[in-house]
PDB file of C-alpha atoms in Angstrom:
ATOM      1  CA  UNK A  82    -230.376 -98.163 -99.654  1.00  0.00           C
ATOM      2  CA  UNK A  83    -227.090 -99.022-101.369  1.00  0.00           C
ATOM      3  CA  UNK A  84    -226.461 -95.411-102.154  1.00  0.00           C
ATOM      4  CA  UNK A  85    -227.028 -94.357 -98.501  1.00  0.00           C
ATOM      5  CA  UNK A  86    -224.654 -97.069 -97.325  1.00  0.00           C
ATOM      6  CA  UNK A  87    -222.045 -96.185 -99.781  1.00  0.00           C
ATOM      7  CA  UNK A  88    -222.290 -92.521 -98.665  1.00  0.00           C
ATOM      8  CA  UNK A  89    -221.830 -93.481 -94.936  1.00  0.00           C
ATOM      9  CA  UNK A  90    -218.841 -95.651 -95.837  1.00  0.00           C
ATOM     10  CA  UNK A  91    -217.275 -92.700 -97.705  1.00  0.00           C
ATOM     11  CA  UNK A  92    -218.051 -90.362 -94.942  1.00  0.00           C
ATOM     12  CA  UNK A  93    -216.486 -92.774 -92.381  1.00  0.00           C
ATOM     13  CA  UNK A  94    -213.295 -93.105 -94.574  1.00  0.00           C
ATOM     14  CA  UNK A  95    -212.935 -89.429 -94.910  1.00  0.00           C
ATOM     15  CA  UNK A  96    -213.349 -88.886 -91.178  1.00  0.00           C
ATOM     16  CA  UNK A  97    -210.551 -91.341 -90.355  1.00  0.00           C
ATOM     17  CA  UNK A  98    -208.204 -89.576 -92.763  1.00  0.00           C
ATOM     18  CA  UNK A  99    -208.747 -86.143 -91.065  1.00  0.00           C
ATOM     19  CA  UNK A 100    -206.043 -85.526 -88.461  1.00  0.00           C
ATOM     20  CA  UNK A 101    -207.189 -85.227 -84.990  1.00  0.00           C
ATOM     21  CA  UNK A 102    -206.086 -82.190 -83.148  1.00  0.00           C
ATOM     22  CA  UNK A 103    -204.308 -84.140 -80.464  1.00  0.00           C
ATOM     23  CA  UNK A 104    -202.282 -86.053 -83.120  1.00  0.00           C
ATOM     24  CA  UNK A 105    -200.162 -82.846 -83.926  1.00  0.00           C
ATOM     25  CA  UNK A 106    -198.619 -83.137 -80.472  1.00  0.00           C
ATOM     26  CA  UNK A 107    -196.227 -86.067 -79.793  1.00  0.00           C
ATOM     27  CA  UNK A 108    -197.287 -88.597 -77.191  1.00  0.00           C
ATOM     28  CA  UNK A 109    -194.572 -87.857 -74.583  1.00  0.00           C
ATOM     29  CA  UNK A 110    -194.781 -87.779 -70.879  1.00  0.00           C
ATOM     30  CA  UNK A 111    -194.740 -83.990 -70.598  1.00  0.00           C
ATOM     31  CA  UNK A 112    -197.534 -83.537 -73.285  1.00  0.00           C
ATOM     32  CA  UNK A 113    -200.297 -85.584 -71.990  1.00  0.00           C
ATOM     33  CA  UNK A 114    -202.167 -82.691 -70.437  1.00  0.00           C
ATOM     34  CA  UNK A 115    -202.093 -80.840 -73.773  1.00  0.00           C
ATOM     35  CA  UNK A 116    -203.065 -83.864 -75.670  1.00  0.00           C
ATOM     36  CA  UNK A 117    -205.985 -84.654 -73.468  1.00  0.00           C
ATOM     37  CA  UNK A 118    -207.191 -81.093 -73.599  1.00  0.00           C
ATOM     38  CA  UNK A 119    -207.066 -81.068 -77.443  1.00  0.00           C
ATOM     39  CA  UNK A 120    -208.823 -84.399 -77.664  1.00  0.00           C
ATOM     40  CA  UNK A 121    -211.887 -82.957 -75.853  1.00  0.00           C
ATOM     41  CA  UNK A 122    -211.804 -79.428 -77.243  1.00  0.00           C
ATOM     42  CA  UNK A 123    -214.533 -78.298 -79.502  1.00  0.00           C
ATOM     43  CA  UNK A 124    -213.801 -78.592 -83.233  1.00  0.00           C
ATOM     44  CA  UNK A 125    -216.047 -75.819 -84.647  1.00  0.00           C
ATOM     45  CA  UNK A 126    -216.532 -72.256 -83.574  1.00  0.00           C
ATOM     46  CA  UNK A 127    -214.499 -70.026 -81.339  1.00  0.00           C
ATOM     47  CA  UNK A 128    -214.959 -71.964 -78.079  1.00  0.00           C
ATOM     48  CA  UNK A 129    -212.850 -71.624 -75.019  1.00  0.00           C
ATOM     49  CA  UNK A 130    -214.158 -74.289 -72.625  1.00  0.00           C
ATOM     50  CA  UNK A 131    -213.657 -73.261 -68.965  1.00  0.00           C
ATOM     51  CA  UNK A 132    -211.767 -70.272 -70.018  1.00  0.00           C
ATOM     52  CA  UNK A 133    -208.773 -72.217 -71.447  1.00  0.00           C
ATOM     53  CA  UNK A 134    -207.184 -71.116 -74.623  1.00  0.00           C
ATOM     54  CA  UNK A 135    -206.295 -73.853 -77.088  1.00  0.00           C
ATOM     55  CA  UNK A 136    -202.690 -73.572 -78.116  1.00  0.00           C
ATOM     56  CA  UNK A 137    -201.163 -75.906 -80.689  1.00  0.00           C
ATOM     57  CA  UNK A 138    -197.492 -74.589 -80.445  1.00  0.00           C
ATOM     58  CA  UNK A 139    -194.269 -75.874 -79.331  1.00  0.00           C
ATOM     59  CA  UNK A 140    -191.868 -74.167 -76.904  1.00  0.00           C
ATOM     60  CA  UNK A 141    -188.185 -73.958 -78.260  1.00  0.00           C
ATOM     61  CA  UNK A 142    -186.697 -74.166 -74.789  1.00  0.00           C
ATOM     62  CA  UNK A 143    -188.492 -77.224 -73.204  1.00  0.00           C
ATOM     63  CA  UNK A 144    -189.813 -78.732 -76.469  1.00  0.00           C
ATOM     64  CA  UNK A 145    -193.254 -79.254 -74.896  1.00  0.00           C
ATOM     65  CA  UNK A 146    -196.459 -78.346 -76.583  1.00  0.00           C
ATOM     66  CA  UNK A 147    -199.171 -75.943 -75.376  1.00  0.00           C
ATOM     67  CA  UNK A 148    -197.050 -72.745 -74.757  1.00  0.00           C
ATOM     68  CA  UNK A 149    -194.488 -70.705 -76.554  1.00  0.00           C
ATOM     69  CA  UNK A 150    -190.987 -69.688 -75.497  1.00  0.00           C
ATOM     70  CA  UNK A 151    -191.137 -67.084 -72.799  1.00  0.00           C
ATOM     71  CA  UNK A 152    -194.650 -68.044 -71.642  1.00  0.00           C
ATOM     72  CA  UNK A 153    -195.055 -68.309 -67.828  1.00  0.00           C
ATOM     73  CA  UNK A 154    -196.133 -71.958 -68.185  1.00  0.00           C
ATOM     74  CA  UNK A 155    -192.625 -72.975 -69.419  1.00  0.00           C
ATOM     75  CA  UNK A 156    -190.448 -74.667 -66.676  1.00  0.00           C
ATOM     76  CA  UNK A 157    -187.531 -72.757 -68.054  1.00  0.00           C
ATOM     77  CA  UNK A 158    -189.272 -69.409 -67.968  1.00  0.00           C
ATOM     78  CA  UNK A 159    -187.475 -67.956 -64.974  1.00  0.00           C
ATOM     79  CA  UNK A 160    -184.168 -69.855 -65.296  1.00  0.00           C
ATOM     80  CA  UNK A 161    -182.969 -67.870 -68.288  1.00  0.00           C
ATOM     81  CA  UNK A 162    -184.324 -64.479 -67.405  1.00  0.00           C
ATOM     82  CA  UNK A 163    -183.914 -64.109 -63.597  1.00  0.00           C
ATOM     83  CA  UNK A 164    -182.607 -60.518 -63.688  1.00  0.00           C
ATOM     84  CA  UNK A 165    -185.034 -59.357 -66.274  1.00  0.00           C
ATOM     85  CA  UNK A 166    -187.910 -61.045 -64.424  1.00  0.00           C
ATOM     86  CA  UNK A 167    -186.891 -59.419 -61.138  1.00  0.00           C
ATOM     87  CA  UNK A 168    -186.729 -56.065 -62.849  1.00  0.00           C
ATOM     88  CA  UNK A 169    -190.165 -56.651 -64.480  1.00  0.00           C
ATOM     89  CA  UNK A 170    -191.682 -57.649 -61.230  1.00  0.00           C
ATOM     90  CA  UNK A 171    -190.216 -54.802 -59.354  1.00  0.00           C
ATOM     91  CA  UNK A 172    -191.434 -52.169 -61.868  1.00  0.00           C
ATOM     92  CA  UNK A 173    -194.924 -53.635 -62.228  1.00  0.00           C
ATOM     93  CA  UNK A 174    -195.275 -53.417 -58.480  1.00  0.00           C
ATOM     94  CA  UNK A 175    -197.481 -50.240 -57.715  1.00  0.00           C
ATOM     95  CA  UNK A 176    -195.540 -49.661 -54.493  1.00  0.00           C
ATOM     96  CA  UNK A 177    -192.189 -49.578 -56.347  1.00  0.00           C
ATOM     97  CA  UNK A 178    -192.519 -45.888 -57.161  1.00  0.00           C
ATOM     98  CA  UNK A 179    -193.327 -44.959 -53.643  1.00  0.00           C
ATOM     99  CA  UNK A 180    -190.509 -47.104 -52.129  1.00  0.00           C
ATOM    100  CA  UNK A 181    -188.062 -45.659 -54.595  1.00  0.00           C
ATOM    101  CA  UNK A 182    -189.039 -42.115 -53.867  1.00  0.00           C
ATOM    102  CA  UNK A 183    -188.897 -42.665 -50.124  1.00  0.00           C
ATOM    103  CA  UNK A 184    -185.472 -44.318 -50.461  1.00  0.00           C
ATOM    104  CA  UNK A 185    -184.255 -41.264 -52.484  1.00  0.00           C
ATOM    105  CA  UNK A 186    -185.642 -38.818 -49.933  1.00  0.00           C
ATOM    106  CA  UNK A 187    -183.898 -40.729 -47.064  1.00  0.00           C
ATOM    107  CA  UNK A 188    -180.640 -40.746 -49.127  1.00  0.00           C
ATOM    108  CA  UNK A 189    -180.748 -36.949 -49.737  1.00  0.00           C
ATOM    109  CA  UNK A 190    -181.533 -36.367 -46.068  1.00  0.00           C
ATOM    110  CA  UNK A 191    -178.545 -38.435 -45.041  1.00  0.00           C
ATOM    111  CA  UNK A 192    -176.245 -36.629 -47.526  1.00  0.00           C
ATOM    112  CA  UNK A 193    -177.467 -33.205 -46.181  1.00  0.00           C
ATOM    113  CA  UNK A 194    -176.743 -34.395 -42.562  1.00  0.00           C
ATOM    114  CA  UNK A 195    -173.319 -35.538 -43.530  1.00  0.00           C
ATOM    115  CA  UNK A 196    -172.577 -32.212 -45.367  1.00  0.00           C
ATOM    116  CA  UNK A 197    -173.639 -30.251 -42.312  1.00  0.00           C
ATOM    117  CA  UNK A 198    -171.562 -32.441 -39.972  1.00  0.00           C
ATOM    118  CA  UNK A 199    -168.609 -32.074 -42.261  1.00  0.00           C
ATOM    119  CA  UNK A 200    -169.079 -28.195 -42.491  1.00  0.00           C
ATOM    120  CA  UNK A 201    -169.277 -27.977 -38.715  1.00  0.00           C
ATOM    121  CA  UNK A 202    -166.201 -30.166 -38.091  1.00  0.00           C
ATOM    122  CA  UNK A 203    -164.140 -28.239 -40.739  1.00  0.00           C
ATOM    123  CA  UNK A 204    -165.147 -24.837 -39.229  1.00  0.00           C
ATOM    124  CA  UNK A 205    -164.112 -26.004 -35.746  1.00  0.00           C
ATOM    125  CA  UNK A 206    -160.899 -27.541 -37.108  1.00  0.00           C
ATOM    126  CA  UNK A 207    -160.120 -24.422 -39.089  1.00  0.00           C
ATOM    127  CA  UNK A 208    -160.488 -22.233 -35.985  1.00  0.00           C
ATOM    128  CA  UNK A 209    -158.513 -24.721 -33.926  1.00  0.00           C
ATOM    129  CA  UNK A 210    -155.978 -25.095 -36.664  1.00  0.00           C
ATOM    130  CA  UNK A 211    -155.535 -21.353 -37.161  1.00  0.00           C
ATOM    131  CA  UNK A 212    -154.910 -20.865 -33.351  1.00  0.00           C
ATOM    132  CA  UNK A 213    -152.501 -23.786 -33.487  1.00  0.00           C
ATOM    133  CA  UNK A 214    -150.746 -22.461 -36.513  1.00  0.00           C
ATOM    134  CA  UNK A 215    -150.256 -19.028 -34.972  1.00  0.00           C
ATOM    135  CA  UNK A 216    -148.683 -20.597 -31.832  1.00  0.00           C
ATOM    136  CA  UNK A 217    -146.430 -22.751 -34.006  1.00  0.00           C
ATOM    137  CA  UNK A 218    -145.329 -19.799 -36.101  1.00  0.00           C
ATOM    138  CA  UNK A 219    -144.547 -17.843 -32.835  1.00  0.00           C
ATOM    139  CA  UNK A 220    -142.416 -20.751 -31.468  1.00  0.00           C
ATOM    140  CA  UNK A 221    -140.602 -21.001 -34.730  1.00  0.00           C
ATOM    141  CA  UNK A 222    -139.794 -17.291 -34.759  1.00  0.00           C
ATOM    142  CA  UNK A 223    -138.561 -17.585 -31.118  1.00  0.00           C
ATOM    143  CA  UNK A 224    -136.374 -20.458 -32.059  1.00  0.00           C
ATOM    144  CA  UNK A 225    -134.942 -18.621 -34.975  1.00  0.00           C
ATOM    145  CA  UNK A 226    -134.304 -15.480 -32.846  1.00  0.00           C
ATOM    146  CA  UNK A 227    -132.586 -17.683 -30.234  1.00  0.00           C
ATOM    147  CA  UNK A 228    -130.277 -19.209 -32.955  1.00  0.00           C
ATOM    148  CA  UNK A 229    -129.419 -15.840 -34.332  1.00  0.00           C
ATOM    149  CA  UNK A 230    -128.567 -14.614 -30.810  1.00  0.00           C
ATOM    150  CA  UNK A 231    -126.382 -17.635 -30.235  1.00  0.00           C
ATOM    151  CA  UNK A 232    -124.592 -17.220 -33.558  1.00  0.00           C
ATOM    152  CA  UNK A 233    -124.042 -13.541 -32.703  1.00  0.00           C
ATOM    153  CA  UNK A 234    -122.639 -14.439 -29.304  1.00  0.00           C
ATOM    154  CA  UNK A 235    -120.327 -17.040 -30.809  1.00  0.00           C
ATOM    155  CA  UNK A 236    -119.132 -14.832 -33.550  1.00  0.00           C
ATOM    156  CA  UNK A 237    -118.642 -11.936 -31.047  1.00  0.00           C
ATOM    157  CA  UNK A 238    -116.944 -14.304 -28.695  1.00  0.00           C
ATOM    158  CA  UNK A 239    -114.604 -15.475 -31.492  1.00  0.00           C
ATOM    159  CA  UNK A 240    -113.936 -11.911 -32.532  1.00  0.00           C
ATOM    160  CA  UNK A 241    -113.021 -10.849 -29.116  1.00  0.00           C
ATOM    161  CA  UNK A 242    -110.717 -13.770 -28.696  1.00  0.00           C
ATOM    162  CA  UNK A 243    -108.857 -13.031 -31.974  1.00  0.00           C
ATOM    163  CA  UNK A 244    -108.315  -9.451 -30.857  1.00  0.00           C
TER     164      UNK A 244
END
């Protein structure tokens, strides 16, 4: 009987020396959920009670245990990576490709409409401008001719006076 009692005492002492899983996480206000979960988690076998994964790790950003840096559970997850997160969400969306394609098609249609409008307006302007330029050139020629005639008259008038 003494041997059995001694064996139980040794077993009890060794069990107390074994660290408990929850002792690896500091007892801070943000870590009580992780500590509670580890306290009741199975110690042998590959168990995932209620589908929860046991994580004994510390996040570098928030310093809490139970998740890693960059995990979605971290309160600082979105704060540091808002642009990257928006890009990821947009590209994981199955409608993203369709919406992007539709937007590109609309853009191309609009560009074609504007090109057509520009061509139409330039062709009208060119025909109008060519008519206008012809009229302007005729007016300029008439003015030059009138000036030449006036000069000739003046010069002929002076010549006749000097005679």
